[in-house]
């Protein structure tokens, strides 16, 4: 007979407390970010996916309740913002919104550091995340968008449904691209006088 002890809240992962969320939301609203997608963010996500050779990439802004993919790249044959058949034949909804307790980007924002998960199943803390079972996520690489005010506005990330050896090169790439996008956001603020 086998005994499996109960897991708290149905999984090991707990979304980290985000004390900076109210300040981040005020900053995002001031910049006009986090409520609508923009072609420039989709183009950035497309380029990020190409550079990382990843099937999925996102520009993600996070508030107190949810995540918003202002930029989204999905594999050919998948619709941005709508359901499409996954490799396994089931429906996969790749909408622009995701609950704050789904995925790994909320951890990146709170940690204010990049996160490399070559195989999420190797980390009990992350293997229990709903995106692993619901979407088949197996590999994640993300970095925070840290602006000059010191606030982590969100993240950029790449995701794969297979384990991926991102390595140091992947880490350096995601960090450099996060810095590039943060610079674009700050120039946007200067140009528009926000």
PDB file of C-alpha atoms in Angstrom:
ATOM      1  CA  UNK A   1       0.000   0.000   0.000  1.00  0.00           C
ATOM      2  CA  UNK A   2       1.279   3.435  -0.929  1.00  0.00           C
ATOM      3  CA  UNK A   3       0.659   6.616   1.026  1.00  0.00           C
ATOM      4  CA  UNK A   4       0.815   9.983  -0.711  1.00  0.00           C
ATOM      5  CA  UNK A   5       0.645  12.839   1.796  1.00  0.00           C
ATOM      6  CA  UNK A   6      -1.668  15.695   0.851  1.00  0.00           C
ATOM      7  CA  UNK A   7      -0.062  18.715  -0.802  1.00  0.00           C
ATOM      8  CA  UNK A   8      -1.083  22.159   0.450  1.00  0.00           C
ATOM      9  CA  UNK A   9      -3.573  23.914  -1.831  1.00  0.00           C
ATOM     10  CA  UNK A  10      -3.294  21.019  -4.295  1.00  0.00           C
ATOM     11  CA  UNK A  11       0.285  21.865  -5.297  1.00  0.00           C
ATOM     12  CA  UNK A  12       3.644  22.797  -3.839  1.00  0.00           C
ATOM     13  CA  UNK A  13       3.967  26.134  -5.593  1.00  0.00           C
ATOM     14  CA  UNK A  14       2.843  29.220  -3.763  1.00  0.00           C
ATOM     15  CA  UNK A  15       2.719  32.484  -5.649  1.00  0.00           C
ATOM     16  CA  UNK A  16       5.077  34.876  -3.884  1.00  0.00           C
ATOM     17  CA  UNK A  17       3.732  37.868  -2.001  1.00  0.00           C
ATOM     18  CA  UNK A  18       4.128  40.938  -4.189  1.00  0.00           C
ATOM     19  CA  UNK A  19       4.446  44.028  -1.993  1.00  0.00           C
ATOM     20  CA  UNK A  20       5.394  46.190  -4.986  1.00  0.00           C
ATOM     21  CA  UNK A  21       2.217  45.439  -6.957  1.00  0.00           C
ATOM     22  CA  UNK A  22       0.349  48.686  -6.114  1.00  0.00           C
ATOM     23  CA  UNK A  23       3.344  50.850  -7.100  1.00  0.00           C
ATOM     24  CA  UNK A  24       3.873  48.768 -10.248  1.00  0.00           C
ATOM     25  CA  UNK A  25       0.229  49.147 -11.279  1.00  0.00           C
ATOM     26  CA  UNK A  26       0.386  52.932 -10.807  1.00  0.00           C
ATOM     27  CA  UNK A  27       3.582  53.046 -12.897  1.00  0.00           C
ATOM     28  CA  UNK A  28       2.104  50.809 -15.631  1.00  0.00           C
ATOM     29  CA  UNK A  29      -1.061  52.946 -15.846  1.00  0.00           C
ATOM     30  CA  UNK A  30       1.049  56.112 -16.026  1.00  0.00           C
ATOM     31  CA  UNK A  31       2.987  54.588 -18.929  1.00  0.00           C
ATOM     32  CA  UNK A  32      -0.205  53.344 -20.612  1.00  0.00           C
ATOM     33  CA  UNK A  33       0.915  49.722 -20.319  1.00  0.00           C
ATOM     34  CA  UNK A  34      -0.670  46.479 -19.245  1.00  0.00           C
ATOM     35  CA  UNK A  35      -4.167  46.879 -20.631  1.00  0.00           C
ATOM     36  CA  UNK A  36      -3.844  46.439 -24.397  1.00  0.00           C
ATOM     37  CA  UNK A  37      -1.591  44.640 -26.812  1.00  0.00           C
ATOM     38  CA  UNK A  38       0.570  46.642 -29.184  1.00  0.00           C
ATOM     39  CA  UNK A  39       2.108  45.554 -32.486  1.00  0.00           C
ATOM     40  CA  UNK A  40       5.551  46.684 -31.270  1.00  0.00           C
ATOM     41  CA  UNK A  41       5.347  44.276 -28.305  1.00  0.00           C
ATOM     42  CA  UNK A  42       4.215  41.417 -30.547  1.00  0.00           C
ATOM     43  CA  UNK A  43       7.149  42.201 -32.866  1.00  0.00           C
ATOM     44  CA  UNK A  44       9.515  42.165 -29.886  1.00  0.00           C
ATOM     45  CA  UNK A  45       8.095  38.792 -28.757  1.00  0.00           C
ATOM     46  CA  UNK A  46       8.543  37.456 -32.300  1.00  0.00           C
ATOM     47  CA  UNK A  47      12.187  38.557 -32.332  1.00  0.00           C
ATOM     48  CA  UNK A  48      12.776  37.124 -28.838  1.00  0.00           C
ATOM     49  CA  UNK A  49      11.365  33.754 -29.931  1.00  0.00           C
ATOM     50  CA  UNK A  50      13.588  33.797 -33.014  1.00  0.00           C
ATOM     51  CA  UNK A  51      16.745  34.692 -31.066  1.00  0.00           C
ATOM     52  CA  UNK A  52      16.049  32.052 -28.409  1.00  0.00           C
ATOM     53  CA  UNK A  53      14.739  29.486 -30.921  1.00  0.00           C
ATOM     54  CA  UNK A  54      11.717  29.024 -28.658  1.00  0.00           C
ATOM     55  CA  UNK A  55       8.142  28.243 -29.722  1.00  0.00           C
ATOM     56  CA  UNK A  56       6.564  30.718 -27.269  1.00  0.00           C
ATOM     57  CA  UNK A  57       7.618  34.112 -25.997  1.00  0.00           C
ATOM     58  CA  UNK A  58       5.882  36.891 -24.138  1.00  0.00           C
ATOM     59  CA  UNK A  59       6.169  40.498 -23.009  1.00  0.00           C
ATOM     60  CA  UNK A  60       4.274  40.295 -19.747  1.00  0.00           C
ATOM     61  CA  UNK A  61       2.964  43.046 -17.441  1.00  0.00           C
ATOM     62  CA  UNK A  62       1.690  41.943 -14.028  1.00  0.00           C
ATOM     63  CA  UNK A  63      -0.804  43.605 -11.702  1.00  0.00           C
ATOM     64  CA  UNK A  64      -2.288  42.480  -8.382  1.00  0.00           C
ATOM     65  CA  UNK A  65      -4.683  39.960  -9.942  1.00  0.00           C
ATOM     66  CA  UNK A  66      -3.404  38.845 -13.321  1.00  0.00           C
ATOM     67  CA  UNK A  67      -0.766  38.829 -15.990  1.00  0.00           C
ATOM     68  CA  UNK A  68      -1.232  40.520 -19.348  1.00  0.00           C
ATOM     69  CA  UNK A  69       0.732  39.422 -22.410  1.00  0.00           C
ATOM     70  CA  UNK A  70       1.171  42.729 -24.225  1.00  0.00           C
ATOM     71  CA  UNK A  71       3.489  40.916 -26.622  1.00  0.00           C
ATOM     72  CA  UNK A  72       2.899  37.305 -27.617  1.00  0.00           C
ATOM     73  CA  UNK A  73       4.587  34.889 -29.995  1.00  0.00           C
ATOM     74  CA  UNK A  74       3.134  31.434 -30.585  1.00  0.00           C
ATOM     75  CA  UNK A  75       4.170  28.654 -33.004  1.00  0.00           C
ATOM     76  CA  UNK A  76       2.901  28.677 -36.570  1.00  0.00           C
ATOM     77  CA  UNK A  77      -0.647  27.399 -36.692  1.00  0.00           C
ATOM     78  CA  UNK A  78      -1.550  28.841 -33.305  1.00  0.00           C
ATOM     79  CA  UNK A  79      -3.727  31.925 -33.123  1.00  0.00           C
ATOM     80  CA  UNK A  80      -2.744  34.831 -30.921  1.00  0.00           C
ATOM     81  CA  UNK A  81      -5.449  35.252 -28.342  1.00  0.00           C
ATOM     82  CA  UNK A  82      -7.569  32.278 -29.347  1.00  0.00           C
ATOM     83  CA  UNK A  83      -7.808  28.539 -28.927  1.00  0.00           C
ATOM     84  CA  UNK A  84      -5.863  26.239 -31.202  1.00  0.00           C
ATOM     85  CA  UNK A  85      -5.054  22.554 -31.257  1.00  0.00           C
ATOM     86  CA  UNK A  86      -1.898  21.622 -29.378  1.00  0.00           C
ATOM     87  CA  UNK A  87       0.551  18.941 -30.472  1.00  0.00           C
ATOM     88  CA  UNK A  88      -1.409  16.453 -28.389  1.00  0.00           C
ATOM     89  CA  UNK A  89      -4.644  17.370 -30.146  1.00  0.00           C
ATOM     90  CA  UNK A  90      -6.257  19.117 -27.165  1.00  0.00           C
ATOM     91  CA  UNK A  91      -7.421  22.726 -27.110  1.00  0.00           C
ATOM     92  CA  UNK A  92      -4.911  25.267 -25.858  1.00  0.00           C
ATOM     93  CA  UNK A  93      -6.120  28.783 -25.060  1.00  0.00           C
ATOM     94  CA  UNK A  94      -3.304  31.251 -25.613  1.00  0.00           C
ATOM     95  CA  UNK A  95      -5.225  34.355 -24.616  1.00  0.00           C
ATOM     96  CA  UNK A  96      -3.614  37.589 -23.513  1.00  0.00           C
ATOM     97  CA  UNK A  97      -4.520  37.150 -19.821  1.00  0.00           C
ATOM     98  CA  UNK A  98      -3.409  34.616 -17.243  1.00  0.00           C
ATOM     99  CA  UNK A  99      -4.090  34.341 -13.524  1.00  0.00           C
ATOM    100  CA  UNK A 100      -1.298  35.638 -11.305  1.00  0.00           C
ATOM    101  CA  UNK A 101      -0.813  32.199  -9.732  1.00  0.00           C
ATOM    102  CA  UNK A 102      -0.139  30.599 -13.131  1.00  0.00           C
ATOM    103  CA  UNK A 103       3.305  30.565 -14.673  1.00  0.00           C
ATOM    104  CA  UNK A 104       6.682  31.696 -13.459  1.00  0.00           C
ATOM    105  CA  UNK A 105       6.773  35.403 -14.339  1.00  0.00           C
ATOM    106  CA  UNK A 106       5.305  36.506 -10.964  1.00  0.00           C
ATOM    107  CA  UNK A 107       8.324  34.848  -9.323  1.00  0.00           C
ATOM    108  CA  UNK A 108      10.692  36.751 -11.610  1.00  0.00           C
ATOM    109  CA  UNK A 109       9.006  40.076 -10.785  1.00  0.00           C
ATOM    110  CA  UNK A 110       9.164  39.509  -7.023  1.00  0.00           C
ATOM    111  CA  UNK A 111      12.745  38.151  -7.144  1.00  0.00           C
ATOM    112  CA  UNK A 112      13.781  40.949  -9.525  1.00  0.00           C
ATOM    113  CA  UNK A 113      16.181  38.450 -11.093  1.00  0.00           C
ATOM    114  CA  UNK A 114      16.162  36.219 -14.143  1.00  0.00           C
ATOM    115  CA  UNK A 115      14.882  32.663 -13.726  1.00  0.00           C
ATOM    116  CA  UNK A 116      16.188  29.686 -15.697  1.00  0.00           C
ATOM    117  CA  UNK A 117      14.203  26.433 -15.546  1.00  0.00           C
ATOM    118  CA  UNK A 118      15.645  23.989 -18.053  1.00  0.00           C
ATOM    119  CA  UNK A 119      13.147  21.337 -16.944  1.00  0.00           C
ATOM    120  CA  UNK A 120      10.477  22.584 -14.548  1.00  0.00           C
ATOM    121  CA  UNK A 121       9.879  19.006 -13.413  1.00  0.00           C
ATOM    122  CA  UNK A 122      13.323  19.042 -11.773  1.00  0.00           C
ATOM    123  CA  UNK A 123      12.086  21.684  -9.306  1.00  0.00           C
ATOM    124  CA  UNK A 124       9.252  20.568  -6.998  1.00  0.00           C
ATOM    125  CA  UNK A 125       8.447  24.195  -6.193  1.00  0.00           C
ATOM    126  CA  UNK A 126       7.776  24.959  -9.864  1.00  0.00           C
ATOM    127  CA  UNK A 127       6.626  21.556 -11.166  1.00  0.00           C
ATOM    128  CA  UNK A 128       3.276  22.020  -9.397  1.00  0.00           C
ATOM    129  CA  UNK A 129       2.443  25.193 -11.287  1.00  0.00           C
ATOM    130  CA  UNK A 130      -0.855  24.968 -13.220  1.00  0.00           C
ATOM    131  CA  UNK A 131       0.846  25.767 -16.560  1.00  0.00           C
ATOM    132  CA  UNK A 132       2.769  22.505 -16.360  1.00  0.00           C
ATOM    133  CA  UNK A 133      -0.374  20.347 -16.395  1.00  0.00           C
ATOM    134  CA  UNK A 134      -2.737  22.690 -18.252  1.00  0.00           C
ATOM    135  CA  UNK A 135      -0.418  23.852 -21.047  1.00  0.00           C
ATOM    136  CA  UNK A 136       2.419  21.312 -20.988  1.00  0.00           C
ATOM    137  CA  UNK A 137       5.138  23.853 -20.132  1.00  0.00           C
ATOM    138  CA  UNK A 138       8.436  22.067 -19.468  1.00  0.00           C
ATOM    139  CA  UNK A 139      11.039  24.811 -19.838  1.00  0.00           C
ATOM    140  CA  UNK A 140      11.107  28.517 -18.941  1.00  0.00           C
ATOM    141  CA  UNK A 141      13.558  31.385 -19.238  1.00  0.00           C
ATOM    142  CA  UNK A 142      12.523  34.844 -18.060  1.00  0.00           C
ATOM    143  CA  UNK A 143      13.970  38.184 -16.967  1.00  0.00           C
ATOM    144  CA  UNK A 144      12.431  41.214 -15.239  1.00  0.00           C
ATOM    145  CA  UNK A 145      11.819  44.575 -16.894  1.00  0.00           C
ATOM    146  CA  UNK A 146      13.477  46.786 -14.255  1.00  0.00           C
ATOM    147  CA  UNK A 147      13.015  50.484 -14.961  1.00  0.00           C
ATOM    148  CA  UNK A 148      15.065  53.398 -13.632  1.00  0.00           C
ATOM    149  CA  UNK A 149      12.551  54.000 -10.834  1.00  0.00           C
ATOM    150  CA  UNK A 150      13.510  50.577  -9.479  1.00  0.00           C
ATOM    151  CA  UNK A 151      10.164  48.960 -10.236  1.00  0.00           C
ATOM    152  CA  UNK A 152       9.904  45.596 -11.994  1.00  0.00           C
ATOM    153  CA  UNK A 153       7.193  46.432 -14.541  1.00  0.00           C
ATOM    154  CA  UNK A 154       6.888  42.875 -15.781  1.00  0.00           C
ATOM    155  CA  UNK A 155       8.958  40.316 -17.642  1.00  0.00           C
ATOM    156  CA  UNK A 156       9.990  38.955 -20.951  1.00  0.00           C
ATOM    157  CA  UNK A 157      10.143  35.193 -21.223  1.00  0.00           C
ATOM    158  CA  UNK A 158      10.458  32.232 -23.529  1.00  0.00           C
ATOM    159  CA  UNK A 159       8.770  28.896 -22.958  1.00  0.00           C
ATOM    160  CA  UNK A 160       9.026  25.432 -24.479  1.00  0.00           C
ATOM    161  CA  UNK A 161       6.992  22.252 -24.098  1.00  0.00           C
ATOM    162  CA  UNK A 162      10.245  20.257 -24.098  1.00  0.00           C
ATOM    163  CA  UNK A 163      13.131  20.516 -21.616  1.00  0.00           C
ATOM    164  CA  UNK A 164      15.723  23.010 -22.899  1.00  0.00           C
ATOM    165  CA  UNK A 165      19.367  23.532 -21.928  1.00  0.00           C
ATOM    166  CA  UNK A 166      19.239  27.361 -21.960  1.00  0.00           C
ATOM    167  CA  UNK A 167      22.710  27.631 -20.413  1.00  0.00           C
ATOM    168  CA  UNK A 168      24.656  30.800 -19.722  1.00  0.00           C
ATOM    169  CA  UNK A 169      24.146  32.009 -23.307  1.00  0.00           C
ATOM    170  CA  UNK A 170      20.374  31.859 -22.875  1.00  0.00           C
ATOM    171  CA  UNK A 171      20.564  33.675 -19.556  1.00  0.00           C
ATOM    172  CA  UNK A 172      22.737  36.451 -21.000  1.00  0.00           C
ATOM    173  CA  UNK A 173      20.447  36.776 -24.032  1.00  0.00           C
ATOM    174  CA  UNK A 174      17.236  37.105 -21.996  1.00  0.00           C
ATOM    175  CA  UNK A 175      18.844  39.650 -19.669  1.00  0.00           C
ATOM    176  CA  UNK A 176      20.179  41.724 -22.580  1.00  0.00           C
ATOM    177  CA  UNK A 177      16.813  41.704 -24.341  1.00  0.00           C
ATOM    178  CA  UNK A 178      15.029  42.692 -21.108  1.00  0.00           C
ATOM    179  CA  UNK A 179      17.411  45.654 -20.762  1.00  0.00           C
ATOM    180  CA  UNK A 180      16.763  46.574 -24.410  1.00  0.00           C
ATOM    181  CA  UNK A 181      12.983  46.577 -23.965  1.00  0.00           C
ATOM    182  CA  UNK A 182      13.230  48.506 -20.691  1.00  0.00           C
ATOM    183  CA  UNK A 183      15.263  51.133 -22.541  1.00  0.00           C
ATOM    184  CA  UNK A 184      12.553  51.342 -25.210  1.00  0.00           C
ATOM    185  CA  UNK A 185       9.891  51.812 -22.523  1.00  0.00           C
ATOM    186  CA  UNK A 186      11.872  54.604 -20.894  1.00  0.00           C
ATOM    187  CA  UNK A 187      12.456  56.345 -24.252  1.00  0.00           C
ATOM    188  CA  UNK A 188       8.731  56.074 -24.861  1.00  0.00           C
ATOM    189  CA  UNK A 189       8.194  57.893 -21.579  1.00  0.00           C
ATOM    190  CA  UNK A 190      10.626  60.652 -22.602  1.00  0.00           C
ATOM    191  CA  UNK A 191       9.100  61.099 -26.071  1.00  0.00           C
ATOM    192  CA  UNK A 192       5.522  61.265 -24.792  1.00  0.00           C
ATOM    193  CA  UNK A 193       6.444  63.398 -21.764  1.00  0.00           C
ATOM    194  CA  UNK A 194       4.801  60.983 -19.362  1.00  0.00           C
TER     195      UNK A 194
END
